[in-house]
PDB file of C-alpha atoms in Angstrom:
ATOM      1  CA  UNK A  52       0.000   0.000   0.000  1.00  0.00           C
ATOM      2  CA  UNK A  53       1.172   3.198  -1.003  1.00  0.00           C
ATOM      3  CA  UNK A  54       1.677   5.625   1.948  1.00  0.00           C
ATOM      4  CA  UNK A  55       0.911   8.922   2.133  1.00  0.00           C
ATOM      5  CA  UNK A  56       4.609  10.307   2.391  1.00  0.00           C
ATOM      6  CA  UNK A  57       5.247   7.948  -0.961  1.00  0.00           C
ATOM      7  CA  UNK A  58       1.957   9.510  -2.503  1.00  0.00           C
ATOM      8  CA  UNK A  59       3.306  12.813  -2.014  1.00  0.00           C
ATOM      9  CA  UNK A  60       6.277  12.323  -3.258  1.00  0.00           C
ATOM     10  CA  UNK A  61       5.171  10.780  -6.503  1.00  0.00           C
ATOM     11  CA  UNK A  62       2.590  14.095  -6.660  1.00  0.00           C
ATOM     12  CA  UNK A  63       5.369  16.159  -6.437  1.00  0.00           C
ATOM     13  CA  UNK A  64       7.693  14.578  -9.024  1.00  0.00           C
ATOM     14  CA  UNK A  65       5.055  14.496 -11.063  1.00  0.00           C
ATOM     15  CA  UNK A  66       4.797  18.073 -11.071  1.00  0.00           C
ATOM     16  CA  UNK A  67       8.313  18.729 -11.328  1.00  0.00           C
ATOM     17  CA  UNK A  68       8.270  17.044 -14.672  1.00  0.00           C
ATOM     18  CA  UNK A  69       5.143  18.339 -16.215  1.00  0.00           C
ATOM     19  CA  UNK A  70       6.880  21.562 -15.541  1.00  0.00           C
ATOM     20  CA  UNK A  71      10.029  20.227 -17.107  1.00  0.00           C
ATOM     21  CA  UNK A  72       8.188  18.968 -20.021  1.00  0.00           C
ATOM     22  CA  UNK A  73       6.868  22.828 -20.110  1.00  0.00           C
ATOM     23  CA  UNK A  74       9.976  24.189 -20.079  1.00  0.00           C
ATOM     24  CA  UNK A  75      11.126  21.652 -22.767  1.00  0.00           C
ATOM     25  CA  UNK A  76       8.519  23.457 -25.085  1.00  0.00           C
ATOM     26  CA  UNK A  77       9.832  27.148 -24.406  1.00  0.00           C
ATOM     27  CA  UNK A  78      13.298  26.891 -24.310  1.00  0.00           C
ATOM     28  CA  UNK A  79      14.880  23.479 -25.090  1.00  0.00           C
ATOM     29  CA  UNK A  80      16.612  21.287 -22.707  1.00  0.00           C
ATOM     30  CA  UNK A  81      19.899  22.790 -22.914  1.00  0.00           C
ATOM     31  CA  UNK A  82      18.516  25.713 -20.470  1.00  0.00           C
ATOM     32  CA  UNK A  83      16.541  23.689 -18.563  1.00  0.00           C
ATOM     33  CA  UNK A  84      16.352  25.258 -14.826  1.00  0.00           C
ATOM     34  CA  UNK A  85      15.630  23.706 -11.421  1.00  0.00           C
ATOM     35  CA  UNK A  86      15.054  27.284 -10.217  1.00  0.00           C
ATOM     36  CA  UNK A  87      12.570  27.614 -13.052  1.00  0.00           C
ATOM     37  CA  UNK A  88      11.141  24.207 -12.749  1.00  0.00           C
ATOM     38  CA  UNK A  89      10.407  25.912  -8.598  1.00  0.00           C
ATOM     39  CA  UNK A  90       9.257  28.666  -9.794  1.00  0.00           C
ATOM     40  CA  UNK A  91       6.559  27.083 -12.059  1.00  0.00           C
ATOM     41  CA  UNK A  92       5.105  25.164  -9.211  1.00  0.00           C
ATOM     42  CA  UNK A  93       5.344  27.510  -6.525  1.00  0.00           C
ATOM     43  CA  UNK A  94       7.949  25.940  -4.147  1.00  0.00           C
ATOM     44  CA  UNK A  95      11.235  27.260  -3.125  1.00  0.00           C
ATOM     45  CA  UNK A  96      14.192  25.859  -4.897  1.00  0.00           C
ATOM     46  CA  UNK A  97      15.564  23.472  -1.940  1.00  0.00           C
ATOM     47  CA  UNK A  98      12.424  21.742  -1.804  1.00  0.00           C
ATOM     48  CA  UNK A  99      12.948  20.863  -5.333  1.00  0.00           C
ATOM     49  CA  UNK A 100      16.403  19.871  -5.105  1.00  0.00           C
ATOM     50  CA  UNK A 101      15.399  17.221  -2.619  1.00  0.00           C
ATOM     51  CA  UNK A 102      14.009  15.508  -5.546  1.00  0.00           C
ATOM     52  CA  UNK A 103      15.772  16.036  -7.603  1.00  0.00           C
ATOM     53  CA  UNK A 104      19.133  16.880  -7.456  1.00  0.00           C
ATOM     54  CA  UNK A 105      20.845  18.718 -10.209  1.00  0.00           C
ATOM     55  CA  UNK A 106      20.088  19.647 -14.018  1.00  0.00           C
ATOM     56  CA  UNK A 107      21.325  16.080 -15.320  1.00  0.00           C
ATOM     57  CA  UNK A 108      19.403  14.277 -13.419  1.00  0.00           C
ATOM     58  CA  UNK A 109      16.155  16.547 -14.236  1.00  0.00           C
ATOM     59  CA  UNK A 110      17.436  15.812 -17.743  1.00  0.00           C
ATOM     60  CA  UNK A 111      17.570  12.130 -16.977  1.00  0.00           C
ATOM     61  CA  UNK A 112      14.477  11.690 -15.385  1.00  0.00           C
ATOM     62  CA  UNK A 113      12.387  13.346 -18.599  1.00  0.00           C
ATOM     63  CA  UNK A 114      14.385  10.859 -20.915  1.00  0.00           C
ATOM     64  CA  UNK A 115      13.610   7.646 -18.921  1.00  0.00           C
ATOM     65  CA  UNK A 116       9.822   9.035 -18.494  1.00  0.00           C
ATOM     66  CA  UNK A 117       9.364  10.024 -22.874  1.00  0.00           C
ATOM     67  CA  UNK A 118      11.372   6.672 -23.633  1.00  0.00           C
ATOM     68  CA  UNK A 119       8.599   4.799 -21.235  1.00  0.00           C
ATOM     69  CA  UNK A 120       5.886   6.570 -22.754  1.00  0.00           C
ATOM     70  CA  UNK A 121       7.025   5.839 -26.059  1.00  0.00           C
ATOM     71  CA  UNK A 122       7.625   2.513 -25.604  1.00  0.00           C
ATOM     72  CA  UNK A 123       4.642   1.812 -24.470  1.00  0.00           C
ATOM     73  CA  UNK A 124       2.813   3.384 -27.075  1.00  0.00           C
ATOM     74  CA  UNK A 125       4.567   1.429 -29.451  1.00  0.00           C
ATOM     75  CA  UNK A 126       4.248  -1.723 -27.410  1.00  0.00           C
ATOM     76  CA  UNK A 127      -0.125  -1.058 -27.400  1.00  0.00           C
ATOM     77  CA  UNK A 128      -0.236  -0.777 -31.049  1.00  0.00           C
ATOM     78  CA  UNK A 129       1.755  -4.146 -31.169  1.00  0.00           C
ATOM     79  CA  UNK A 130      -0.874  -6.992 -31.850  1.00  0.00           C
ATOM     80  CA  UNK A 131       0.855 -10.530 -31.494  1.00  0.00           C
ATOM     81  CA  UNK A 132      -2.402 -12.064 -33.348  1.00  0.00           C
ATOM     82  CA  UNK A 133      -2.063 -10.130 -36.356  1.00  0.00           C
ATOM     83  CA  UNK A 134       0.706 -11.059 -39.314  1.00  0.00           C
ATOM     84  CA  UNK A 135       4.461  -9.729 -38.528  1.00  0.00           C
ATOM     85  CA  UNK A 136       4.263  -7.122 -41.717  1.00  0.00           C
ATOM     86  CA  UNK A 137       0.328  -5.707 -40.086  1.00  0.00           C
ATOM     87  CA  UNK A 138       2.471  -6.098 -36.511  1.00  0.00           C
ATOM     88  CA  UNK A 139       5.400  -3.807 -38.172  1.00  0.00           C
ATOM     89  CA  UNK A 140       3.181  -1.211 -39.841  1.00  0.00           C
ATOM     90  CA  UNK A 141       1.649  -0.963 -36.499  1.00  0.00           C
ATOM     91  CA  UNK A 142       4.916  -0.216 -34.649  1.00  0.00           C
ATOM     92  CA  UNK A 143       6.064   2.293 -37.013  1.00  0.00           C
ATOM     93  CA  UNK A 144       2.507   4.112 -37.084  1.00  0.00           C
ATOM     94  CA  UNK A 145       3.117   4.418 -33.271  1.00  0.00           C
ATOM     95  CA  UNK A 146       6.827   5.824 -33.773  1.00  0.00           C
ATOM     96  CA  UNK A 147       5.846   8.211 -36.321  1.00  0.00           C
ATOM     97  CA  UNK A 148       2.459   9.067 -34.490  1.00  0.00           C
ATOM     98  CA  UNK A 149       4.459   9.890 -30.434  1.00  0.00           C
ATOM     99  CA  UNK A 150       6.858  11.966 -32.287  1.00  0.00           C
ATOM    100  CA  UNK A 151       3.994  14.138 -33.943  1.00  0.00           C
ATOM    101  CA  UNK A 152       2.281  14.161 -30.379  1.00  0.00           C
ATOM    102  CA  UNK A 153       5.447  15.123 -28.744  1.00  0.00           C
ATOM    103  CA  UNK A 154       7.702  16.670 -31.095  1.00  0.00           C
ATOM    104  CA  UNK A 155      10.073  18.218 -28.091  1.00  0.00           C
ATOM    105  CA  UNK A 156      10.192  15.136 -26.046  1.00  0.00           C
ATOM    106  CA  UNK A 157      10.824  13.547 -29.492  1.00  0.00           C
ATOM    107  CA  UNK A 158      13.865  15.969 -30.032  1.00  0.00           C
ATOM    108  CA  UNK A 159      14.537  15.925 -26.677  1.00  0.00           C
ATOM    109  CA  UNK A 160      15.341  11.831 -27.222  1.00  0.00           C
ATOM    110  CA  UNK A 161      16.942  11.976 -31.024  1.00  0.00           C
ATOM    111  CA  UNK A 162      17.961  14.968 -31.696  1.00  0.00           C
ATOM    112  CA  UNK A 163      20.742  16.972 -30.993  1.00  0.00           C
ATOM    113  CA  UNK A 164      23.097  16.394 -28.031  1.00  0.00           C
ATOM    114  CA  UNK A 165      22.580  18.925 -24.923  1.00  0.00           C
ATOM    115  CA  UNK A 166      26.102  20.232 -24.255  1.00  0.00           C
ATOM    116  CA  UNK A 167      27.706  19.068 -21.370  1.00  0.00           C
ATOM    117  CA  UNK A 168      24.986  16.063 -20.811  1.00  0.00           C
ATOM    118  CA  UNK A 169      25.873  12.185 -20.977  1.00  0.00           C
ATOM    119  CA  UNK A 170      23.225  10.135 -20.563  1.00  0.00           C
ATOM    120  CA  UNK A 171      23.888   7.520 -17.762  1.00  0.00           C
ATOM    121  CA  UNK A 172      23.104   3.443 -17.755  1.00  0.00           C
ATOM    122  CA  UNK A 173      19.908   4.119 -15.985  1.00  0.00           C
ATOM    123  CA  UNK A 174      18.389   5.251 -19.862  1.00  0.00           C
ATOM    124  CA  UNK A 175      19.470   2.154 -21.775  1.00  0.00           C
ATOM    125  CA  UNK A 176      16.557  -0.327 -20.797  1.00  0.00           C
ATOM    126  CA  UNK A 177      13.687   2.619 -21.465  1.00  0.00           C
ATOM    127  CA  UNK A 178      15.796   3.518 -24.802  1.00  0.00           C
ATOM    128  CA  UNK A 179      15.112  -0.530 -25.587  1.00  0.00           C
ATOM    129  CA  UNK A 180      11.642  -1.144 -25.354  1.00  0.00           C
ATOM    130  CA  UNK A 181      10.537   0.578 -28.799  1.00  0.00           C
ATOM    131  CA  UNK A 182      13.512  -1.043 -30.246  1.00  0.00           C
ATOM    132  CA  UNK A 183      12.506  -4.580 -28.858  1.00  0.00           C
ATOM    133  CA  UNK A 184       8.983  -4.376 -30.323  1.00  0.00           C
ATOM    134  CA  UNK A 185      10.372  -4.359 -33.712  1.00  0.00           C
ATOM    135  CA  UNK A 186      12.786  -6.951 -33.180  1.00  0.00           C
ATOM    136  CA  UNK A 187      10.122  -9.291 -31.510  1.00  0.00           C
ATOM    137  CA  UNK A 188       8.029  -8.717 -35.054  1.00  0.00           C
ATOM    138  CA  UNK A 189      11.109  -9.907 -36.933  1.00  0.00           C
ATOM    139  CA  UNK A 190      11.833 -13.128 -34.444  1.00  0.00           C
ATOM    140  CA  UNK A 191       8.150 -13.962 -34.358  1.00  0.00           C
ATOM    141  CA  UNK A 192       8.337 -13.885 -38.190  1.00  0.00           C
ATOM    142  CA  UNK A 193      11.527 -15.988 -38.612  1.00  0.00           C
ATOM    143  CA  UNK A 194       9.823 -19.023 -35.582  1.00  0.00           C
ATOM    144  CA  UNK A 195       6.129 -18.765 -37.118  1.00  0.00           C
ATOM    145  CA  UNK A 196       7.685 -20.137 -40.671  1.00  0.00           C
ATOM    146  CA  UNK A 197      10.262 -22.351 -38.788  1.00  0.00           C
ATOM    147  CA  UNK A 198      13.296 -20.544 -40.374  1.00  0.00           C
ATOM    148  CA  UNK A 199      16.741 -21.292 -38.753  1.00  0.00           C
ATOM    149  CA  UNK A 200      19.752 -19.287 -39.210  1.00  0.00           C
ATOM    150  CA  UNK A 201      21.822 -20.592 -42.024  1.00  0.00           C
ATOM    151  CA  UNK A 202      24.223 -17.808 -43.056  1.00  0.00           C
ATOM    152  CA  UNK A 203      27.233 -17.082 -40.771  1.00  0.00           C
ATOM    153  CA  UNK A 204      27.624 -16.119 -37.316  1.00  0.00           C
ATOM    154  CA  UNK A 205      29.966 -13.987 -36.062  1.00  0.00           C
ATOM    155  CA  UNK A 206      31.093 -12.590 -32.828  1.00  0.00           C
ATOM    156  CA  UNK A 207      31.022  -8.927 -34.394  1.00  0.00           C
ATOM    157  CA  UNK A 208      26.858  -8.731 -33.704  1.00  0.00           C
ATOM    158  CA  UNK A 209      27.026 -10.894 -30.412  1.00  0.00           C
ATOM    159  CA  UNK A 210      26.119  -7.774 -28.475  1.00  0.00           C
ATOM    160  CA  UNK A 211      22.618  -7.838 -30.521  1.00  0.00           C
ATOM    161  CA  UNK A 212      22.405 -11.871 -30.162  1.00  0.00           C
ATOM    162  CA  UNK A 213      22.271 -11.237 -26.406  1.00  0.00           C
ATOM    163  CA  UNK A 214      20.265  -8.483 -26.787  1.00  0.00           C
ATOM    164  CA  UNK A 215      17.469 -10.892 -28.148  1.00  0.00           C
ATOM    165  CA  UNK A 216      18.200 -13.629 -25.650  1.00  0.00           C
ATOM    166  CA  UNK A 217      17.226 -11.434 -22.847  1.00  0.00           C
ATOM    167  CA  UNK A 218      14.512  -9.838 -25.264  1.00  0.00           C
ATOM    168  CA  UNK A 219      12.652 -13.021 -26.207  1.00  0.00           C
ATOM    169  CA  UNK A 220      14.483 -16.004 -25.106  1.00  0.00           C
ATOM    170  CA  UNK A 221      17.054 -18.295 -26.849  1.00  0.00           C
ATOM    171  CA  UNK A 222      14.925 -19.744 -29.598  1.00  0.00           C
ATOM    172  CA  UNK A 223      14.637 -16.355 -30.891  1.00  0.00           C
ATOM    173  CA  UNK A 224      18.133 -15.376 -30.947  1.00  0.00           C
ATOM    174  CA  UNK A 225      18.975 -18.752 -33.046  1.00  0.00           C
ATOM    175  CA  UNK A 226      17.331 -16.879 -36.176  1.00  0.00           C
ATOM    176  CA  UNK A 227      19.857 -14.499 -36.346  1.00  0.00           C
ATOM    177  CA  UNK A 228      22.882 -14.995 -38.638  1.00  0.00           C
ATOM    178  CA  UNK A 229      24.528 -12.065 -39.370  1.00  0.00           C
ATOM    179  CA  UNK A 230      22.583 -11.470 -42.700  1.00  0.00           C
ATOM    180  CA  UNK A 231      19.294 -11.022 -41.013  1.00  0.00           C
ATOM    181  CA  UNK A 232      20.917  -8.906 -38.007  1.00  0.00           C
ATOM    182  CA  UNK A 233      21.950  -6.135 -40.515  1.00  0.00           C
ATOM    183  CA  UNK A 234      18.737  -6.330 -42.162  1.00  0.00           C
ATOM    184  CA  UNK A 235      17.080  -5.681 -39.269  1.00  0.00           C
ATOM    185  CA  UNK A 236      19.504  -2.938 -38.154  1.00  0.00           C
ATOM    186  CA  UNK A 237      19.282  -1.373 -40.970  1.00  0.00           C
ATOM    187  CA  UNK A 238      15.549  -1.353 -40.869  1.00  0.00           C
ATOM    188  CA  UNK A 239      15.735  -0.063 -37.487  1.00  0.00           C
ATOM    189  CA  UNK A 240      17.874   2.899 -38.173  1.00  0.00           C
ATOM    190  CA  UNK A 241      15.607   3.865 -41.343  1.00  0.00           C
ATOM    191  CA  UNK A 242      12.442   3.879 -39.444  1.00  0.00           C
ATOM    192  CA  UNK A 243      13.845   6.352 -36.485  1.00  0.00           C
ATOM    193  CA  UNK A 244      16.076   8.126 -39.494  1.00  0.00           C
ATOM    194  CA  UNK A 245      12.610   8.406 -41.753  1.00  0.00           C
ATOM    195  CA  UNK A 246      10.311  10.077 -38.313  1.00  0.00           C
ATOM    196  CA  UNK A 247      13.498  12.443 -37.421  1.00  0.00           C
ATOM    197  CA  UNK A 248      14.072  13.642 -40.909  1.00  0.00           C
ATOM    198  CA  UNK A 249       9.766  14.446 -40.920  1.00  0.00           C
ATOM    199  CA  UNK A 250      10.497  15.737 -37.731  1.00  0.00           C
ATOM    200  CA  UNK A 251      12.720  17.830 -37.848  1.00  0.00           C
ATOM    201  CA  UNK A 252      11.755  19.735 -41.383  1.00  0.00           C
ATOM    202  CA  UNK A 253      14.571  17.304 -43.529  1.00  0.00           C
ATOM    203  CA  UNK A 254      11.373  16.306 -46.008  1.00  0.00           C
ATOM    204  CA  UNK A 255      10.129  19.811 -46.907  1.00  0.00           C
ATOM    205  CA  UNK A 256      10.469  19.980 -50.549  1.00  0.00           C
ATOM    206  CA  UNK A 257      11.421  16.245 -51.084  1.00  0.00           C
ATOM    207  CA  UNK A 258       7.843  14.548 -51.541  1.00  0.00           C
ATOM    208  CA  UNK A 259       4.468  16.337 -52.013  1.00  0.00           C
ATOM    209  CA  UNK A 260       2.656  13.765 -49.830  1.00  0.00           C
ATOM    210  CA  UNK A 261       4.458  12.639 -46.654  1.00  0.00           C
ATOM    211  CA  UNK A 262       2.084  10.400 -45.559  1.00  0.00           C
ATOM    212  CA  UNK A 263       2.399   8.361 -48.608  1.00  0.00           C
ATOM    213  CA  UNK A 264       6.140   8.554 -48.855  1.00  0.00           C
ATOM    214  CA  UNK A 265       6.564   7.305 -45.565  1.00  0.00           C
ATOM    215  CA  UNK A 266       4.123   4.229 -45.668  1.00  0.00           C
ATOM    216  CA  UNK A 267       6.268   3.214 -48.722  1.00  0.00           C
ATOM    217  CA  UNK A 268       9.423   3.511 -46.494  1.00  0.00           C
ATOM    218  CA  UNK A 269       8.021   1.387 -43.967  1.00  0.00           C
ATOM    219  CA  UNK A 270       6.679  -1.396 -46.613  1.00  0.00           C
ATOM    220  CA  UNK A 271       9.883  -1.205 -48.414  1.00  0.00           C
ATOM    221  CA  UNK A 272      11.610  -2.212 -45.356  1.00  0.00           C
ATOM    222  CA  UNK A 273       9.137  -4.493 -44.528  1.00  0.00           C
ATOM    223  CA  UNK A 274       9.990  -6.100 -48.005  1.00  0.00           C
ATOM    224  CA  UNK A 275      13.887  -5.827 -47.201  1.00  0.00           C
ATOM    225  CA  UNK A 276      13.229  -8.146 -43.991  1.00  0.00           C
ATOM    226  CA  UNK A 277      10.816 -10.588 -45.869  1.00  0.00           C
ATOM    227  CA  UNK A 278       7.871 -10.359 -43.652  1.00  0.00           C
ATOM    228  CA  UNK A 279       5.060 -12.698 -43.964  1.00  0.00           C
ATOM    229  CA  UNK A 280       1.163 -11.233 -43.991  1.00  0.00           C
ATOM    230  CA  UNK A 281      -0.463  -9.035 -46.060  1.00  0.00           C
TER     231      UNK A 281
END
């Protein structure tokens, strides 16, 4: 049971980020202020700092929270009943559809480094769980139509092998030879490459439909890694 003192404290933190998130908006996270932040929700600035403790860690605190939310928006649109290329139109659509909801947080995740700020450890397993949705989709593809890995393994994508193991198990990281690992690297790359370039105003003047461009980006690469469905 949650106690009052906990309840509190989750209010609070709560509010320190919606103001964050606020602040994100106005004036990017590079000048992101605690004393602002205090400001904003009418408490002095030590009461703040007792939650959170310096600029980074306000900084770390949105990234874990947008990657979470992201991820599970892109784990919600993820149907494990439907066919892996319905299942990776899906994913996408929920990539491309955050970043439009949240275009700061968005740039706040992939865009440009904020001077001085290094993301610690404590961001790498919220940075995964978009990531992991499309890889499931490409596993669950290769084990539905019983296909083994028959090209060559090396150690140089061993670091994505384990990746999988701890993602969906062992069976699922026997499907990767080194082949289908770049494949789906690559795919994974274009996707978040396709969304920043929209994002961030790299399409004006390319395509006169968007929309249309990027669904054939996403089937092409859905073509690239062979998935099954219609």
């Amino acid at each position: 049971m949650t106690t009052a003192r906990e309840k509190a404290r989750d209010e609070l933190t709560a509010e320190i980020l919606a103001s964050a998130r606020r602040q994100l908006a106005e004036v990017g996270p590079a000048a992101l202020s605690l004393r602002a932040v205090a400001r904003d929700i009418g408490k002095v600035s030590s009461a703040v700092y007792r939650y959170v403790a310096s600029r980074d860690d306000l900084l770390t605190a949105l990234i874990v929270q947008c990657y979470d939310e992201l991820g599970a928006a892109v784990e919600a649109a993820d149907r494990a009943e439907e066919s892996p290329r319905t299942r990776w139109r899906a994913a996408c659509a929920a990539i491309r559809d955050w970043s439009a909801a949240h275009p700061h947080e968005y740039a706040l995740l992939y865009g440009s480094p904020v001077p001085g700020y290094v993301a610690p450890r404590d961001t790498v397993g919220p940075a995964t769980r978009p990531t992991a949705v499309l890889v499931r989709i490409v596993v669950a593809d290769r084990l539905t139509r019983s296909r083994v890995a028959e090209g060559r393994r090396t150690a140089l994508y061993e670091p994505v092998r384990a990746f999988v193991r701890d993602t969906v198990g062992d069976a699922g990281a026997a499907v990767l030879d080194d082949d289908l690992v770049e494949r789906t690297l690559s795919a994974w790359i274009t996707v978040f490459g396709a969304v920043s370039f929209e994002r961030f105003g790299h399409l004006v003047g390319v395509t006169a439909d968007t929309d249309r461009y990027l669904d054939r980006v996403v089937e092409d690469l859905a073509d690239r890694l062979d998935l099954g469905g219609g």
